[in-house]
Amino acid sequence: MNPSLWLALLGAGTLISFVPGAGAVNTMSNALAVGFRRSIYGILGQQAALLVHIGVAAAGVGILVTNSPLAFNLIRYAGAAYLVYLGVRKFLQQPEHSEVRASQAAETALSMFRRGLWVNLLNPKAIVFFLALIPQFIRPDQPLLGQYGILAATVIAVDLLVMWFFYAGTARSFRRFTQHDRGQVLLNRTFGSLFVGVGAILALA
């Protein structure tokens, strides 16, 4: 991949990563619940899902999904239902004392990874996005494995940095609200509503 093409890929990946979506909401919610450093587990799950989407699109399976309204809608509604489920659970979550949050934080690395994985994996828009993105940056007359490796590494590195240092970092400034019950309730309901809202958009768009 030549430098000018890579710079175009870098710009596209950066722009898309900054657009708020389910991954951003999930990252900020995790950062508020368990802190900036431990939010990386959810972000890594989201990146694993992006890697799967790139592989699916590269294999051409994504074309079959987007050409099948039934398959596409099944994935879309499953993703929307999962986001709504997360939102309702977050909205109804009760305030927790600091010692309870500390004990839960030690147990949630794997669950955060799984949640991040499913949040991005059940997003059919990602499949459509990579189907549109990949042909613009892959040259069929050149070795494909290296090109796909560069594309995957670039997109995932950019998204990881944006999610962790921008979205998780932004959430860190709100963490002082979690020190008292009223602030926790407000933030739980805010992020619960955001999850439900993103799910509704995914289902209706």
PDB file of C-alpha atoms in Angstrom:
ATOM      1  CA  MET A   1       0.000   0.000   0.000  1.00  0.00           C
ATOM      2  CA  ASN A   2       1.587   3.264  -1.118  1.00  0.00           C
ATOM      3  CA  PRO A   3       1.910   6.192   1.356  1.00  0.00           C
ATOM      4  CA  SER A   4      -0.792   8.380  -0.209  1.00  0.00           C
ATOM      5  CA  LEU A   5      -3.315   5.537  -0.161  1.00  0.00           C
ATOM      6  CA  TRP A   6      -2.433   4.732   3.450  1.00  0.00           C
ATOM      7  CA  LEU A   7      -2.888   8.368   4.468  1.00  0.00           C
ATOM      8  CA  ALA A   8      -6.342   8.339   2.867  1.00  0.00           C
ATOM      9  CA  LEU A   9      -7.151   5.152   4.810  1.00  0.00           C
ATOM     10  CA  LEU A  10      -5.870   6.744   8.015  1.00  0.00           C
ATOM     11  CA  GLY A  11      -8.069   9.794   7.472  1.00  0.00           C
ATOM     12  CA  ALA A  12     -11.169   7.734   6.713  1.00  0.00           C
ATOM     13  CA  GLY A  13     -10.617   5.474   9.712  1.00  0.00           C
ATOM     14  CA  THR A  14     -10.073   8.423  12.040  1.00  0.00           C
ATOM     15  CA  LEU A  15     -13.183  10.234  10.856  1.00  0.00           C
ATOM     16  CA  ILE A  16     -15.381   7.155  11.224  1.00  0.00           C
ATOM     17  CA  SER A  17     -13.985   6.312  14.675  1.00  0.00           C
ATOM     18  CA  PHE A  18     -14.887   9.768  15.963  1.00  0.00           C
ATOM     19  CA  VAL A  19     -18.508   9.418  14.799  1.00  0.00           C
ATOM     20  CA  PRO A  20     -20.486   8.471  17.955  1.00  0.00           C
ATOM     21  CA  GLY A  21     -22.127   5.072  17.927  1.00  0.00           C
ATOM     22  CA  ALA A  22     -22.753   2.001  20.040  1.00  0.00           C
ATOM     23  CA  GLY A  23     -19.020   1.418  20.560  1.00  0.00           C
ATOM     24  CA  ALA A  24     -18.501   4.938  21.884  1.00  0.00           C
ATOM     25  CA  VAL A  25     -21.463   4.628  24.262  1.00  0.00           C
ATOM     26  CA  ASN A  26     -20.202   1.247  25.484  1.00  0.00           C
ATOM     27  CA  THR A  27     -16.684   2.605  26.018  1.00  0.00           C
ATOM     28  CA  MET A  28     -17.837   5.631  28.002  1.00  0.00           C
ATOM     29  CA  SER A  29     -20.184   3.507  30.080  1.00  0.00           C
ATOM     30  CA  ASN A  30     -17.345   1.112  30.943  1.00  0.00           C
ATOM     31  CA  ALA A  31     -14.966   3.954  31.780  1.00  0.00           C
ATOM     32  CA  LEU A  32     -17.500   5.410  34.202  1.00  0.00           C
ATOM     33  CA  ALA A  33     -18.181   2.035  35.800  1.00  0.00           C
ATOM     34  CA  VAL A  34     -14.657   0.656  36.214  1.00  0.00           C
ATOM     35  CA  GLY A  35     -12.304   3.488  35.335  1.00  0.00           C
ATOM     36  CA  PHE A  36     -10.207   4.637  32.401  1.00  0.00           C
ATOM     37  CA  ARG A  37      -7.548   1.915  32.544  1.00  0.00           C
ATOM     38  CA  ARG A  38      -9.891  -1.071  32.853  1.00  0.00           C
ATOM     39  CA  SER A  39     -12.168   0.193  30.086  1.00  0.00           C
ATOM     40  CA  ILE A  40      -9.540  -1.138  27.675  1.00  0.00           C
ATOM     41  CA  TYR A  41     -11.062  -4.631  28.010  1.00  0.00           C
ATOM     42  CA  GLY A  42     -14.315  -3.545  26.385  1.00  0.00           C
ATOM     43  CA  ILE A  43     -12.403  -1.663  23.715  1.00  0.00           C
ATOM     44  CA  LEU A  44     -10.355  -4.760  22.900  1.00  0.00           C
ATOM     45  CA  GLY A  45     -13.593  -6.711  22.479  1.00  0.00           C
ATOM     46  CA  GLN A  46     -14.811  -4.099  20.027  1.00  0.00           C
ATOM     47  CA  GLN A  47     -11.566  -4.352  18.062  1.00  0.00           C
ATOM     48  CA  ALA A  48     -11.875  -8.142  17.921  1.00  0.00           C
ATOM     49  CA  ALA A  49     -15.303  -7.645  16.350  1.00  0.00           C
ATOM     50  CA  LEU A  50     -13.862  -5.216  13.799  1.00  0.00           C
ATOM     51  CA  LEU A  51     -11.265  -7.832  12.889  1.00  0.00           C
ATOM     52  CA  VAL A  52     -14.072 -10.341  12.316  1.00  0.00           C
ATOM     53  CA  HIS A  53     -15.953  -7.841  10.136  1.00  0.00           C
ATOM     54  CA  ILE A  54     -12.849  -7.199   8.035  1.00  0.00           C
ATOM     55  CA  GLY A  55     -12.357 -10.934   7.574  1.00  0.00           C
ATOM     56  CA  VAL A  56     -16.011 -11.415   6.641  1.00  0.00           C
ATOM     57  CA  ALA A  57     -15.919  -8.589   4.124  1.00  0.00           C
ATOM     58  CA  ALA A  58     -12.601  -9.790   2.680  1.00  0.00           C
ATOM     59  CA  ALA A  59     -14.012 -13.293   2.254  1.00  0.00           C
ATOM     60  CA  GLY A  60     -17.020 -11.939   0.383  1.00  0.00           C
ATOM     61  CA  VAL A  61     -19.521 -13.261   2.934  1.00  0.00           C
ATOM     62  CA  GLY A  62     -20.597  -9.716   3.687  1.00  0.00           C
ATOM     63  CA  ILE A  63     -21.845  -9.370   0.103  1.00  0.00           C
ATOM     64  CA  LEU A  64     -24.131 -12.356   0.637  1.00  0.00           C
ATOM     65  CA  VAL A  65     -25.480 -10.811   3.842  1.00  0.00           C
ATOM     66  CA  THR A  66     -26.142  -7.406   2.312  1.00  0.00           C
ATOM     67  CA  ASN A  67     -27.782  -9.024  -0.720  1.00  0.00           C
ATOM     68  CA  SER A  68     -30.121 -11.028   1.503  1.00  0.00           C
ATOM     69  CA  PRO A  69     -32.719  -8.780   3.157  1.00  0.00           C
ATOM     70  CA  LEU A  70     -33.727 -11.556   5.541  1.00  0.00           C
ATOM     71  CA  ALA A  71     -30.171 -12.230   6.777  1.00  0.00           C
ATOM     72  CA  PHE A  72     -29.391  -8.532   7.006  1.00  0.00           C
ATOM     73  CA  ASN A  73     -32.564  -7.798   8.976  1.00  0.00           C
ATOM     74  CA  LEU A  74     -31.978 -10.722  11.336  1.00  0.00           C
ATOM     75  CA  ILE A  75     -28.541  -9.350  12.211  1.00  0.00           C
ATOM     76  CA  ARG A  76     -29.867  -5.795  12.411  1.00  0.00           C
ATOM     77  CA  TYR A  77     -32.730  -6.614  14.775  1.00  0.00           C
ATOM     78  CA  ALA A  78     -30.557  -8.893  16.898  1.00  0.00           C
ATOM     79  CA  GLY A  79     -28.064  -6.066  17.307  1.00  0.00           C
ATOM     80  CA  ALA A  80     -30.799  -3.556  18.085  1.00  0.00           C
ATOM     81  CA  ALA A  81     -32.392  -5.898  20.643  1.00  0.00           C
ATOM     82  CA  TYR A  82     -29.030  -6.443  22.348  1.00  0.00           C
ATOM     83  CA  LEU A  83     -28.401  -2.700  22.630  1.00  0.00           C
ATOM     84  CA  VAL A  84     -31.896  -2.115  24.010  1.00  0.00           C
ATOM     85  CA  TYR A  85     -31.319  -4.915  26.531  1.00  0.00           C
ATOM     86  CA  LEU A  86     -28.056  -3.305  27.648  1.00  0.00           C
ATOM     87  CA  GLY A  87     -29.792   0.065  27.851  1.00  0.00           C
ATOM     88  CA  VAL A  88     -32.691  -1.141  29.972  1.00  0.00           C
ATOM     89  CA  ARG A  89     -30.327  -2.988  32.303  1.00  0.00           C
ATOM     90  CA  LYS A  90     -28.137   0.116  32.642  1.00  0.00           C
ATOM     91  CA  PHE A  91     -31.156   2.386  33.131  1.00  0.00           C
ATOM     92  CA  LEU A  92     -32.475   0.224  35.990  1.00  0.00           C
ATOM     93  CA  GLN A  93     -29.077  -0.308  37.634  1.00  0.00           C
ATOM     94  CA  GLN A  94     -29.077   0.724  41.283  1.00  0.00           C
ATOM     95  CA  PRO A  95     -26.404   2.953  42.848  1.00  0.00           C
ATOM     96  CA  GLU A  96     -23.405   1.063  44.214  1.00  0.00           C
ATOM     97  CA  HIS A  97     -21.093   1.912  47.085  1.00  0.00           C
ATOM     98  CA  SER A  98     -17.391   2.234  46.384  1.00  0.00           C
ATOM     99  CA  GLU A  99     -16.464  -1.137  47.920  1.00  0.00           C
ATOM    100  CA  VAL A 100     -19.090  -2.907  45.793  1.00  0.00           C
ATOM    101  CA  ARG A 101     -17.839  -1.210  42.641  1.00  0.00           C
ATOM    102  CA  ALA A 102     -14.279  -2.213  43.483  1.00  0.00           C
ATOM    103  CA  SER A 103     -15.221  -5.884  43.891  1.00  0.00           C
ATOM    104  CA  GLN A 104     -17.212  -5.879  40.661  1.00  0.00           C
ATOM    105  CA  ALA A 105     -14.430  -4.141  38.750  1.00  0.00           C
ATOM    106  CA  ALA A 106     -12.104  -7.044  39.580  1.00  0.00           C
ATOM    107  CA  GLU A 107     -14.586  -9.488  38.024  1.00  0.00           C
ATOM    108  CA  THR A 108     -15.666  -7.719  34.866  1.00  0.00           C
ATOM    109  CA  ALA A 109     -12.689  -7.878  32.467  1.00  0.00           C
ATOM    110  CA  LEU A 110     -14.012 -10.857  30.500  1.00  0.00           C
ATOM    111  CA  SER A 111     -17.620  -9.643  30.575  1.00  0.00           C
ATOM    112  CA  MET A 112     -16.550  -6.229  29.276  1.00  0.00           C
ATOM    113  CA  PHE A 113     -14.611  -7.906  26.472  1.00  0.00           C
ATOM    114  CA  ARG A 114     -17.630 -10.049  25.539  1.00  0.00           C
ATOM    115  CA  ARG A 115     -19.990  -7.088  25.638  1.00  0.00           C
ATOM    116  CA  GLY A 116     -17.679  -5.021  23.454  1.00  0.00           C
ATOM    117  CA  LEU A 117     -17.390  -7.947  21.035  1.00  0.00           C
ATOM    118  CA  TRP A 118     -21.161  -8.360  20.700  1.00  0.00           C
ATOM    119  CA  VAL A 119     -21.856  -4.617  20.520  1.00  0.00           C
ATOM    120  CA  ASN A 120     -19.707  -4.345  17.384  1.00  0.00           C
ATOM    121  CA  LEU A 121     -20.288  -7.850  16.031  1.00  0.00           C
ATOM    122  CA  LEU A 122     -24.079  -7.399  15.891  1.00  0.00           C
ATOM    123  CA  ASN A 123     -23.778  -4.165  13.958  1.00  0.00           C
ATOM    124  CA  PRO A 124     -24.628  -4.820  10.287  1.00  0.00           C
ATOM    125  CA  LYS A 125     -23.578  -1.293   9.428  1.00  0.00           C
ATOM    126  CA  ALA A 126     -19.993  -2.371  10.069  1.00  0.00           C
ATOM    127  CA  ILE A 127     -20.294  -5.045   7.377  1.00  0.00           C
ATOM    128  CA  VAL A 128     -21.688  -2.514   4.915  1.00  0.00           C
ATOM    129  CA  PHE A 129     -19.002  -0.003   5.886  1.00  0.00           C
ATOM    130  CA  PHE A 130     -16.145  -2.427   5.270  1.00  0.00           C
ATOM    131  CA  LEU A 131     -17.698  -3.561   2.001  1.00  0.00           C
ATOM    132  CA  ALA A 132     -17.586   0.075   0.895  1.00  0.00           C
ATOM    133  CA  LEU A 133     -14.184   0.789   2.424  1.00  0.00           C
ATOM    134  CA  ILE A 134     -12.112  -2.226   1.421  1.00  0.00           C
ATOM    135  CA  PRO A 135     -12.413  -1.906  -2.396  1.00  0.00           C
ATOM    136  CA  GLN A 136     -11.147   1.685  -2.176  1.00  0.00           C
ATOM    137  CA  PHE A 137      -7.849   0.673  -0.560  1.00  0.00           C
ATOM    138  CA  ILE A 138      -7.127  -2.807  -1.900  1.00  0.00           C
ATOM    139  CA  ARG A 139      -5.342  -3.276  -5.213  1.00  0.00           C
ATOM    140  CA  PRO A 140      -6.172  -6.729  -6.704  1.00  0.00           C
ATOM    141  CA  ASP A 141      -2.979  -6.722  -8.786  1.00  0.00           C
ATOM    142  CA  GLN A 142      -0.805  -6.615  -5.651  1.00  0.00           C
ATOM    143  CA  PRO A 143      -0.326  -9.208  -2.852  1.00  0.00           C
ATOM    144  CA  LEU A 144      -3.600  -9.207  -0.901  1.00  0.00           C
ATOM    145  CA  LEU A 145      -2.466 -10.534   2.473  1.00  0.00           C
ATOM    146  CA  GLY A 146      -0.135  -7.626   3.170  1.00  0.00           C
ATOM    147  CA  GLN A 147      -2.725  -5.084   2.063  1.00  0.00           C
ATOM    148  CA  TYR A 148      -5.411  -6.561   4.292  1.00  0.00           C
ATOM    149  CA  GLY A 149      -2.932  -6.687   7.159  1.00  0.00           C
ATOM    150  CA  ILE A 150      -2.110  -2.993   6.788  1.00  0.00           C
ATOM    151  CA  LEU A 151      -5.807  -2.086   6.472  1.00  0.00           C
ATOM    152  CA  ALA A 152      -6.779  -4.096   9.556  1.00  0.00           C
ATOM    153  CA  ALA A 153      -3.858  -2.819  11.633  1.00  0.00           C
ATOM    154  CA  THR A 154      -4.572   0.803  10.684  1.00  0.00           C
ATOM    155  CA  VAL A 155      -8.327   0.716  11.272  1.00  0.00           C
ATOM    156  CA  ILE A 156      -8.026  -1.163  14.567  1.00  0.00           C
ATOM    157  CA  ALA A 157      -5.146   0.971  15.903  1.00  0.00           C
ATOM    158  CA  VAL A 158      -7.015   4.192  15.102  1.00  0.00           C
ATOM    159  CA  ASP A 159     -10.275   2.982  16.618  1.00  0.00           C
ATOM    160  CA  LEU A 160      -8.526   1.696  19.750  1.00  0.00           C
ATOM    161  CA  LEU A 161      -6.779   5.029  20.306  1.00  0.00           C
ATOM    162  CA  VAL A 162      -9.923   7.082  19.677  1.00  0.00           C
ATOM    163  CA  MET A 163     -12.064   4.889  21.935  1.00  0.00           C
ATOM    164  CA  TRP A 164      -9.580   4.797  24.788  1.00  0.00           C
ATOM    165  CA  PHE A 165      -8.031   8.246  24.784  1.00  0.00           C
ATOM    166  CA  PHE A 166     -11.004  10.250  23.516  1.00  0.00           C
ATOM    167  CA  TYR A 167     -14.214   8.518  24.616  1.00  0.00           C
ATOM    168  CA  ALA A 168     -12.903   6.759  27.747  1.00  0.00           C
ATOM    169  CA  GLY A 169     -10.809   9.828  28.551  1.00  0.00           C
ATOM    170  CA  THR A 170     -13.841  12.094  28.207  1.00  0.00           C
ATOM    171  CA  ALA A 171     -15.864   9.828  30.489  1.00  0.00           C
ATOM    172  CA  ARG A 172     -13.108   9.986  33.095  1.00  0.00           C
ATOM    173  CA  SER A 173     -13.912  13.651  33.693  1.00  0.00           C
ATOM    174  CA  PHE A 174     -17.471  12.670  34.660  1.00  0.00           C
ATOM    175  CA  ARG A 175     -16.436   9.957  37.064  1.00  0.00           C
ATOM    176  CA  ARG A 176     -16.671  12.269  40.051  1.00  0.00           C
ATOM    177  CA  PHE A 177     -20.463  12.015  39.673  1.00  0.00           C
ATOM    178  CA  THR A 178     -20.269   8.308  40.523  1.00  0.00           C
ATOM    179  CA  GLN A 179     -19.143   9.106  44.060  1.00  0.00           C
ATOM    180  CA  HIS A 180     -22.719   9.695  45.227  1.00  0.00           C
ATOM    181  CA  ASP A 181     -26.016   7.906  44.610  1.00  0.00           C
ATOM    182  CA  ARG A 182     -27.758  10.707  42.741  1.00  0.00           C
ATOM    183  CA  GLY A 183     -24.908  11.075  40.273  1.00  0.00           C
ATOM    184  CA  GLN A 184     -24.820   7.325  39.649  1.00  0.00           C
ATOM    185  CA  VAL A 185     -28.558   7.225  38.974  1.00  0.00           C
ATOM    186  CA  LEU A 186     -28.285  10.162  36.555  1.00  0.00           C
ATOM    187  CA  LEU A 187     -25.386   8.625  34.640  1.00  0.00           C
ATOM    188  CA  ASN A 188     -26.975   5.154  34.563  1.00  0.00           C
ATOM    189  CA  ARG A 189     -30.163   6.577  33.114  1.00  0.00           C
ATOM    190  CA  THR A 190     -28.266   8.754  30.650  1.00  0.00           C
ATOM    191  CA  PHE A 191     -26.188   5.894  29.259  1.00  0.00           C
ATOM    192  CA  GLY A 192     -29.122   3.504  29.440  1.00  0.00           C
ATOM    193  CA  SER A 193     -31.128   5.918  27.301  1.00  0.00           C
ATOM    194  CA  LEU A 194     -28.210   6.277  24.876  1.00  0.00           C
ATOM    195  CA  PHE A 195     -27.975   2.497  24.426  1.00  0.00           C
ATOM    196  CA  VAL A 196     -31.727   2.285  23.794  1.00  0.00           C
ATOM    197  CA  GLY A 197     -31.550   5.238  21.401  1.00  0.00           C
ATOM    198  CA  VAL A 198     -28.717   3.723  19.352  1.00  0.00           C
ATOM    199  CA  GLY A 199     -30.621   0.407  19.272  1.00  0.00           C
ATOM    200  CA  ALA A 200     -33.753   2.153  18.044  1.00  0.00           C
ATOM    201  CA  ILE A 201     -31.803   3.947  15.311  1.00  0.00           C
ATOM    202  CA  LEU A 202     -30.232   0.672  14.227  1.00  0.00           C
ATOM    203  CA  ALA A 203     -33.649  -1.019  14.075  1.00  0.00           C
ATOM    204  CA  LEU A 204     -35.406   1.805  12.213  1.00  0.00           C
ATOM    205  CA  ALA A 205     -32.682   3.197   9.934  1.00  0.00           C
TER     206      ALA A 205
END
